[in-house]
PDB file of C-alpha atoms in Angstrom:
ATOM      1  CA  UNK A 384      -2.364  -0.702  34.106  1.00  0.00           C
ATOM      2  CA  UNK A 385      -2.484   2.693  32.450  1.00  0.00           C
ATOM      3  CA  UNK A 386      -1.653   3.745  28.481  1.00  0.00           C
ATOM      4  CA  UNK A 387       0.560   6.486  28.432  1.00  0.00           C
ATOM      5  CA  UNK A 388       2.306   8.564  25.231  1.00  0.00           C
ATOM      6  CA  UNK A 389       6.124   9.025  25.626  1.00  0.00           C
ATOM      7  CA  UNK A 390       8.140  11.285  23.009  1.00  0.00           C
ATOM      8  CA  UNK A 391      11.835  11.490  23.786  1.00  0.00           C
ATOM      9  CA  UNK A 392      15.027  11.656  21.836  1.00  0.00           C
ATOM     10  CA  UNK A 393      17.477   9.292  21.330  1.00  0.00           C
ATOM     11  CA  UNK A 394      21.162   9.646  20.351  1.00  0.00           C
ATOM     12  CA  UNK A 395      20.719   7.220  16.934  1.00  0.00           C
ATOM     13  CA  UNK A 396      23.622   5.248  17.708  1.00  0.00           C
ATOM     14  CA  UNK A 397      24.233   1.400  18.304  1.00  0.00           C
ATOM     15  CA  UNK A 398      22.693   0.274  21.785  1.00  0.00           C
ATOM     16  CA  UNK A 399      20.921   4.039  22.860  1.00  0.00           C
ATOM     17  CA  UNK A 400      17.314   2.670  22.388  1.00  0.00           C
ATOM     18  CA  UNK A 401      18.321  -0.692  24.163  1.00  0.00           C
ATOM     19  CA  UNK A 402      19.053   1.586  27.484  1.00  0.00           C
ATOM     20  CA  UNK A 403      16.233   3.832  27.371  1.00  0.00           C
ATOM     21  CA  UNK A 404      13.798   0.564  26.820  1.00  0.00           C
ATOM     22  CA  UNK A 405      15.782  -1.039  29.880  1.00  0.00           C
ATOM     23  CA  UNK A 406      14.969   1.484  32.116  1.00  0.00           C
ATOM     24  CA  UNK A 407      11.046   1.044  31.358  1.00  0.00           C
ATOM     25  CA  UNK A 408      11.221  -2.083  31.703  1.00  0.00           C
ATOM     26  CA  UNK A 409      13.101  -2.090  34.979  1.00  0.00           C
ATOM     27  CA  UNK A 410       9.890  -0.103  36.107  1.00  0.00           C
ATOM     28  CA  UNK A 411       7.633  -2.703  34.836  1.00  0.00           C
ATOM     29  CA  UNK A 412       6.453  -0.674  31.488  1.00  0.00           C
ATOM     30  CA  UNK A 413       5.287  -2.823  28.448  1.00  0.00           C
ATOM     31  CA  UNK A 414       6.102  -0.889  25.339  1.00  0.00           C
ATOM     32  CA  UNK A 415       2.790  -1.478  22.988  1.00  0.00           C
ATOM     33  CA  UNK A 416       4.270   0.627  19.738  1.00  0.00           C
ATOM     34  CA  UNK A 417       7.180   2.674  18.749  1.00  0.00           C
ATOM     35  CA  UNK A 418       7.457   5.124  15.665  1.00  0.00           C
ATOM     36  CA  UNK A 419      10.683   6.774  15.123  1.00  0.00           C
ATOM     37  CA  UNK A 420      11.267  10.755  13.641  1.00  0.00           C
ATOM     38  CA  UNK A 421      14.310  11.452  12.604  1.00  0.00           C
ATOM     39  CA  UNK A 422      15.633  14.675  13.373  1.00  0.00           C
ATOM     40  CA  UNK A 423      18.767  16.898  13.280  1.00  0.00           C
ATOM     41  CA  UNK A 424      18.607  16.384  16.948  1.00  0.00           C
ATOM     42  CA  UNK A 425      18.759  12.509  16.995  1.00  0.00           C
ATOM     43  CA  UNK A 426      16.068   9.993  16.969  1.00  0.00           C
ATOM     44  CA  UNK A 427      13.153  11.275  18.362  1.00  0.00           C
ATOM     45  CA  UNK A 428      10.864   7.763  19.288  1.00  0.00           C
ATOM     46  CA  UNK A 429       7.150   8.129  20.291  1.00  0.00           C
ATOM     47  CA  UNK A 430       5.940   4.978  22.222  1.00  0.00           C
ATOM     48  CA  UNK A 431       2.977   4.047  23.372  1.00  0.00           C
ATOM     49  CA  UNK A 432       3.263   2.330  26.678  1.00  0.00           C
ATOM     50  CA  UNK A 433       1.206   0.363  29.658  1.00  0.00           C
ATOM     51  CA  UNK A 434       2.694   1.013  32.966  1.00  0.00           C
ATOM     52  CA  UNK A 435       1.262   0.408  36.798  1.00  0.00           C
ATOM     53  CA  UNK A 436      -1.269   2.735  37.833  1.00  0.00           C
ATOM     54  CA  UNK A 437       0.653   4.085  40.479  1.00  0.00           C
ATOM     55  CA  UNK A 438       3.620   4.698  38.096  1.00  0.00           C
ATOM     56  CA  UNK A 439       3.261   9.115  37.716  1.00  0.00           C
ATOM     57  CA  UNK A 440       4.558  11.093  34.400  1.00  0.00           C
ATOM     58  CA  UNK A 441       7.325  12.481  36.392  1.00  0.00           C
ATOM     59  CA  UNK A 442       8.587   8.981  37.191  1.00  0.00           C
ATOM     60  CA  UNK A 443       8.268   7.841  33.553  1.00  0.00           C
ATOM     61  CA  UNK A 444      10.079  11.291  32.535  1.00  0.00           C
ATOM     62  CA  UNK A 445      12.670   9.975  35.091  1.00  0.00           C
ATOM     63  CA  UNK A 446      12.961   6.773  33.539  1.00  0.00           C
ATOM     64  CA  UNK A 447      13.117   8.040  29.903  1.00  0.00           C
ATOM     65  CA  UNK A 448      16.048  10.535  31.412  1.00  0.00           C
ATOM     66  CA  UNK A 449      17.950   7.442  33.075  1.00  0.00           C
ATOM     67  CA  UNK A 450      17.762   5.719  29.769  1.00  0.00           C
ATOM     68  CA  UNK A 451      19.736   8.361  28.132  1.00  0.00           C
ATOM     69  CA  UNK A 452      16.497  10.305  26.226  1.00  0.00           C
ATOM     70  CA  UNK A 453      16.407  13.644  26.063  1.00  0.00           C
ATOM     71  CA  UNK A 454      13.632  16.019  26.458  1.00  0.00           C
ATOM     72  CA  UNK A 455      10.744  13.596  27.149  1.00  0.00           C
ATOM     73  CA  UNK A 456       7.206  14.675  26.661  1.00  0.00           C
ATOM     74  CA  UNK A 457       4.475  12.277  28.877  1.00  0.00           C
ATOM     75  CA  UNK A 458       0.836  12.524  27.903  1.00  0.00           C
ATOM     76  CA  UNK A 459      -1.800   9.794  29.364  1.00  0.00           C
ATOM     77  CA  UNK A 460      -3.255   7.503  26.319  1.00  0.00           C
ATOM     78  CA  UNK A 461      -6.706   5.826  25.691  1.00  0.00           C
ATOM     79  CA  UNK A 462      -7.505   2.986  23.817  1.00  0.00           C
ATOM     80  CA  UNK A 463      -7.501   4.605  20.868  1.00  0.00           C
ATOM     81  CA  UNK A 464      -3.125   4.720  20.780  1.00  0.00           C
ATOM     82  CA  UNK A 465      -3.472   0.689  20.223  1.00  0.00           C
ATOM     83  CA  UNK A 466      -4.752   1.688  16.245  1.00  0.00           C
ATOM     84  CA  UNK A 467      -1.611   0.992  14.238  1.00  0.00           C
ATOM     85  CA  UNK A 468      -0.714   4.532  12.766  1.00  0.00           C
ATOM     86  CA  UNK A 469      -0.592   3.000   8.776  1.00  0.00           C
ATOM     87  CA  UNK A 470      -4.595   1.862   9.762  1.00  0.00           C
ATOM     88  CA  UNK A 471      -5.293   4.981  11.746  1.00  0.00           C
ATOM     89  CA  UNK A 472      -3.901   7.233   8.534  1.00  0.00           C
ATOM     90  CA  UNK A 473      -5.667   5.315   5.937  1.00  0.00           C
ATOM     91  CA  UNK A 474      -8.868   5.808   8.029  1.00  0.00           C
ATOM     92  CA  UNK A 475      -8.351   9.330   8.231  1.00  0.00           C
ATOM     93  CA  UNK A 476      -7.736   9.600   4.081  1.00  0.00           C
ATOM     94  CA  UNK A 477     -10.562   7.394   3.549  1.00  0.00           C
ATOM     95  CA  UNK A 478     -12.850   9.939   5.636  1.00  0.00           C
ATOM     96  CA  UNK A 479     -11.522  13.171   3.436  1.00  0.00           C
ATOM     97  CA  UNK A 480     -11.929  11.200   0.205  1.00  0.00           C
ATOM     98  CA  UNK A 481     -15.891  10.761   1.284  1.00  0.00           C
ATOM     99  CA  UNK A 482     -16.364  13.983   2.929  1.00  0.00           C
ATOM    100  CA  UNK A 483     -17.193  12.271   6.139  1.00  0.00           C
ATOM    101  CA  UNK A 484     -14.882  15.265   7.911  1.00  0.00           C
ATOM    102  CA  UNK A 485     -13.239  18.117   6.366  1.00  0.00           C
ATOM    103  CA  UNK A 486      -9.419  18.965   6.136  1.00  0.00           C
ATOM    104  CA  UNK A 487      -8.851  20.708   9.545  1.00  0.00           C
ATOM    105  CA  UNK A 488     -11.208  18.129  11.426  1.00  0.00           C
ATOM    106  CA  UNK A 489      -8.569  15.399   9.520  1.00  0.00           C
ATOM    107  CA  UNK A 490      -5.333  17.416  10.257  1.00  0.00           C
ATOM    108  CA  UNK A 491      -6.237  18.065  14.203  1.00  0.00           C
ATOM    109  CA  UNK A 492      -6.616  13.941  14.220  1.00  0.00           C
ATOM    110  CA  UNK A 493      -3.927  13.733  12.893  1.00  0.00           C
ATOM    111  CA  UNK A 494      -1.365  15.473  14.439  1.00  0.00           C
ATOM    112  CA  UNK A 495      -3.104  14.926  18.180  1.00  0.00           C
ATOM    113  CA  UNK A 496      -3.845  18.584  20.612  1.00  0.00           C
ATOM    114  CA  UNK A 497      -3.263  21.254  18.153  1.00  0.00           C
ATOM    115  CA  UNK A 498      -4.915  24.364  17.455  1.00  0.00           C
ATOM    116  CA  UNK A 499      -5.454  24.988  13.735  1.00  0.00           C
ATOM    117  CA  UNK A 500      -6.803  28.661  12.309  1.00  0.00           C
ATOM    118  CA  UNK A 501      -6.932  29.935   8.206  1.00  0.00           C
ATOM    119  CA  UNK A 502      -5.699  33.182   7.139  1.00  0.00           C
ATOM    120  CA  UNK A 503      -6.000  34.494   3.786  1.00  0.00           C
ATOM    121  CA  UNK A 504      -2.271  34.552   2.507  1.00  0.00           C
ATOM    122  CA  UNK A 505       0.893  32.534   4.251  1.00  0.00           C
ATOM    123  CA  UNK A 506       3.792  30.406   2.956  1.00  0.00           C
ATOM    124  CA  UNK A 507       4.093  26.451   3.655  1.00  0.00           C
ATOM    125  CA  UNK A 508       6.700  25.588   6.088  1.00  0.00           C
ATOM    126  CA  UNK A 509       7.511  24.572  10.277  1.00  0.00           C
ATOM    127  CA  UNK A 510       8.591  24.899  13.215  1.00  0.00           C
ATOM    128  CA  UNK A 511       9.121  22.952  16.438  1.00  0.00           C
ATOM    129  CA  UNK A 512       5.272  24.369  17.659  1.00  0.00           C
ATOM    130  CA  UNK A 513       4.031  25.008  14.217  1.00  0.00           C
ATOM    131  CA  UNK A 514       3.423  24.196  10.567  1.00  0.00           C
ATOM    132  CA  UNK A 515       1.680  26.444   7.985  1.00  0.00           C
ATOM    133  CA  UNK A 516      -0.082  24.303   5.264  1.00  0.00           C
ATOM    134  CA  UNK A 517      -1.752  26.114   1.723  1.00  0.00           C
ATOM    135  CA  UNK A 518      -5.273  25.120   2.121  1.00  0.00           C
ATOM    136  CA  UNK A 519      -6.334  23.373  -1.504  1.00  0.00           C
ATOM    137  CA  UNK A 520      -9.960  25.956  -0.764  1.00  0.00           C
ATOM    138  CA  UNK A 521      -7.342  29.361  -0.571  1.00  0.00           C
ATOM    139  CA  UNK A 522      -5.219  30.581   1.731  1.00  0.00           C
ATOM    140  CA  UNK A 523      -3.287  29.392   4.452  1.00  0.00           C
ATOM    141  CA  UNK A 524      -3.963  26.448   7.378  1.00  0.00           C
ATOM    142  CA  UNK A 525      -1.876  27.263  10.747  1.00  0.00           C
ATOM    143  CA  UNK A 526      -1.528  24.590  12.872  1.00  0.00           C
ATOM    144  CA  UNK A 527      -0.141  25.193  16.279  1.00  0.00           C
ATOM    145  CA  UNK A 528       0.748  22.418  19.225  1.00  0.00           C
ATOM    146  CA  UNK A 529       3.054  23.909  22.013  1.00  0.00           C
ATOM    147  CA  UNK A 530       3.864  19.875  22.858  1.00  0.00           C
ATOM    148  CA  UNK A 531       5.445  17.820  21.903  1.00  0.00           C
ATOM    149  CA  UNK A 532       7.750  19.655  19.145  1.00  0.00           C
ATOM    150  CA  UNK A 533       6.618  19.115  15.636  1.00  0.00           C
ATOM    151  CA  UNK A 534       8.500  16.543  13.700  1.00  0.00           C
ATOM    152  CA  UNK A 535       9.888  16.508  10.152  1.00  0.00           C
ATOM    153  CA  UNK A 536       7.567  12.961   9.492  1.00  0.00           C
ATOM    154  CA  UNK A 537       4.430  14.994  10.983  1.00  0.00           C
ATOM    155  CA  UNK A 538       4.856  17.616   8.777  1.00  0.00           C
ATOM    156  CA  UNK A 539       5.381  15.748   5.820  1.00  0.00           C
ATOM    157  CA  UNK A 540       2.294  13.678   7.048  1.00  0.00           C
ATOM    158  CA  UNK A 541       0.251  16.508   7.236  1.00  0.00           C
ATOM    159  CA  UNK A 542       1.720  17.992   3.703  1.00  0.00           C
ATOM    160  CA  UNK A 543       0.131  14.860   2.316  1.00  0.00           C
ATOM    161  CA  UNK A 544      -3.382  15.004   3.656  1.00  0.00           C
ATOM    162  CA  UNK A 545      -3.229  18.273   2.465  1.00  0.00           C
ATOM    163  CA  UNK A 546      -2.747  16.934  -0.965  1.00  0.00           C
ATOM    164  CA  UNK A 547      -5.135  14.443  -0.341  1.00  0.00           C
ATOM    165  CA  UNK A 548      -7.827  16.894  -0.026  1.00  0.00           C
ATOM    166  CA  UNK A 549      -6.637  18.814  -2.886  1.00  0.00           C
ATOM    167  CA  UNK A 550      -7.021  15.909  -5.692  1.00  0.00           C
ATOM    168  CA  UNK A 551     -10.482  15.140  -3.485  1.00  0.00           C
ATOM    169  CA  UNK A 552     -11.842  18.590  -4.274  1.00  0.00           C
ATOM    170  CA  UNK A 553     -10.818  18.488  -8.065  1.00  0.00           C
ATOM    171  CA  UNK A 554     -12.634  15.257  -8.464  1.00  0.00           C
ATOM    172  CA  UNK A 555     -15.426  16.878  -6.731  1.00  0.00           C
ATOM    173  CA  UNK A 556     -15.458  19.924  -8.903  1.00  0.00           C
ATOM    174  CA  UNK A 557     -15.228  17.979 -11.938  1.00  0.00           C
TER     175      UNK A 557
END
């Protein structure tokens, strides 16, 4: 059996996720987790999955499409996928707080592939590939992922680390 990442969305109406899970299962995938972003755009629900090794991304992305999701996104998983994200978050904050990594090491574990550069002036915001974050040292943190499409939760995920480190380098300074 192989993990896999799947990140489509789901029209958030009655019975929607109940077809999309059906037609995993009908190709013999075990859904391990599900976290759900909502968006403008509907539901957009990232599992993590098991499925037969000879099961390809194309024929999960064809299974996610028969299921009614739109725009699916398949990355192969480790291991590391089967930390629930509440532990996996804390873990991260708990590594800030004691300086055992520093904000951008923190941010690019958080939010998974992602490219992240400083520049010296910026405003806060996102978009669907990136988010601009005020670093609490000066300046401005861009992080940029081309996939999948940042999600309102993410960025308000990362907006909170960021804080995180903030109050961690006052109480340092003082």
């Amino acid at each position: 059996m192989a993990l896999w990442r799947i990140r489509a969305t789901v029209d958030d109406r009655p019975g929607f996720l109940s077809v999309l899970t059906a037609s995993l299962a009908l190709r013999k995938v075990n859904i391990l987790s599900v976290q759900v972003h909502t968006t403008e755009a509907g539901a957009v629900d990232d599992f993590l999955v098991e499925a037969p090794d000879d099961l390809t991304a194309a024929a999960l992305a064809e299974a996610v499409q028969r299921g009614r999701g739109r725009d699916p996104w398949i990355a192969p998983a480790d291991v590391r996928g089967l930390i629930d994200e509440p532990t996996r978050v804390l873990a991260l904050a708990t590594k800030v707080l004691d300086g055992g990594c520093d904000l951008e090491e923190a941010l690019a574990a958080l939010l998974g592939d992602c490219d992240i550069s400083w520049r010296s002036s910026g405003a806060g915001g996102f978009t669907a590939t990136g988010m601009q974050l005020e670093d609490p040292a000066g300046g401005t943190l861009y992080v940029r992922r081309p996939a999948p499409e940042f999600t309102p939760a993410e960025y308000a995920r990362a907006q909170a680390l960021v804080e995180l480190a903030r109050v961690a380098s006052r109480r340092t300074a003082s």
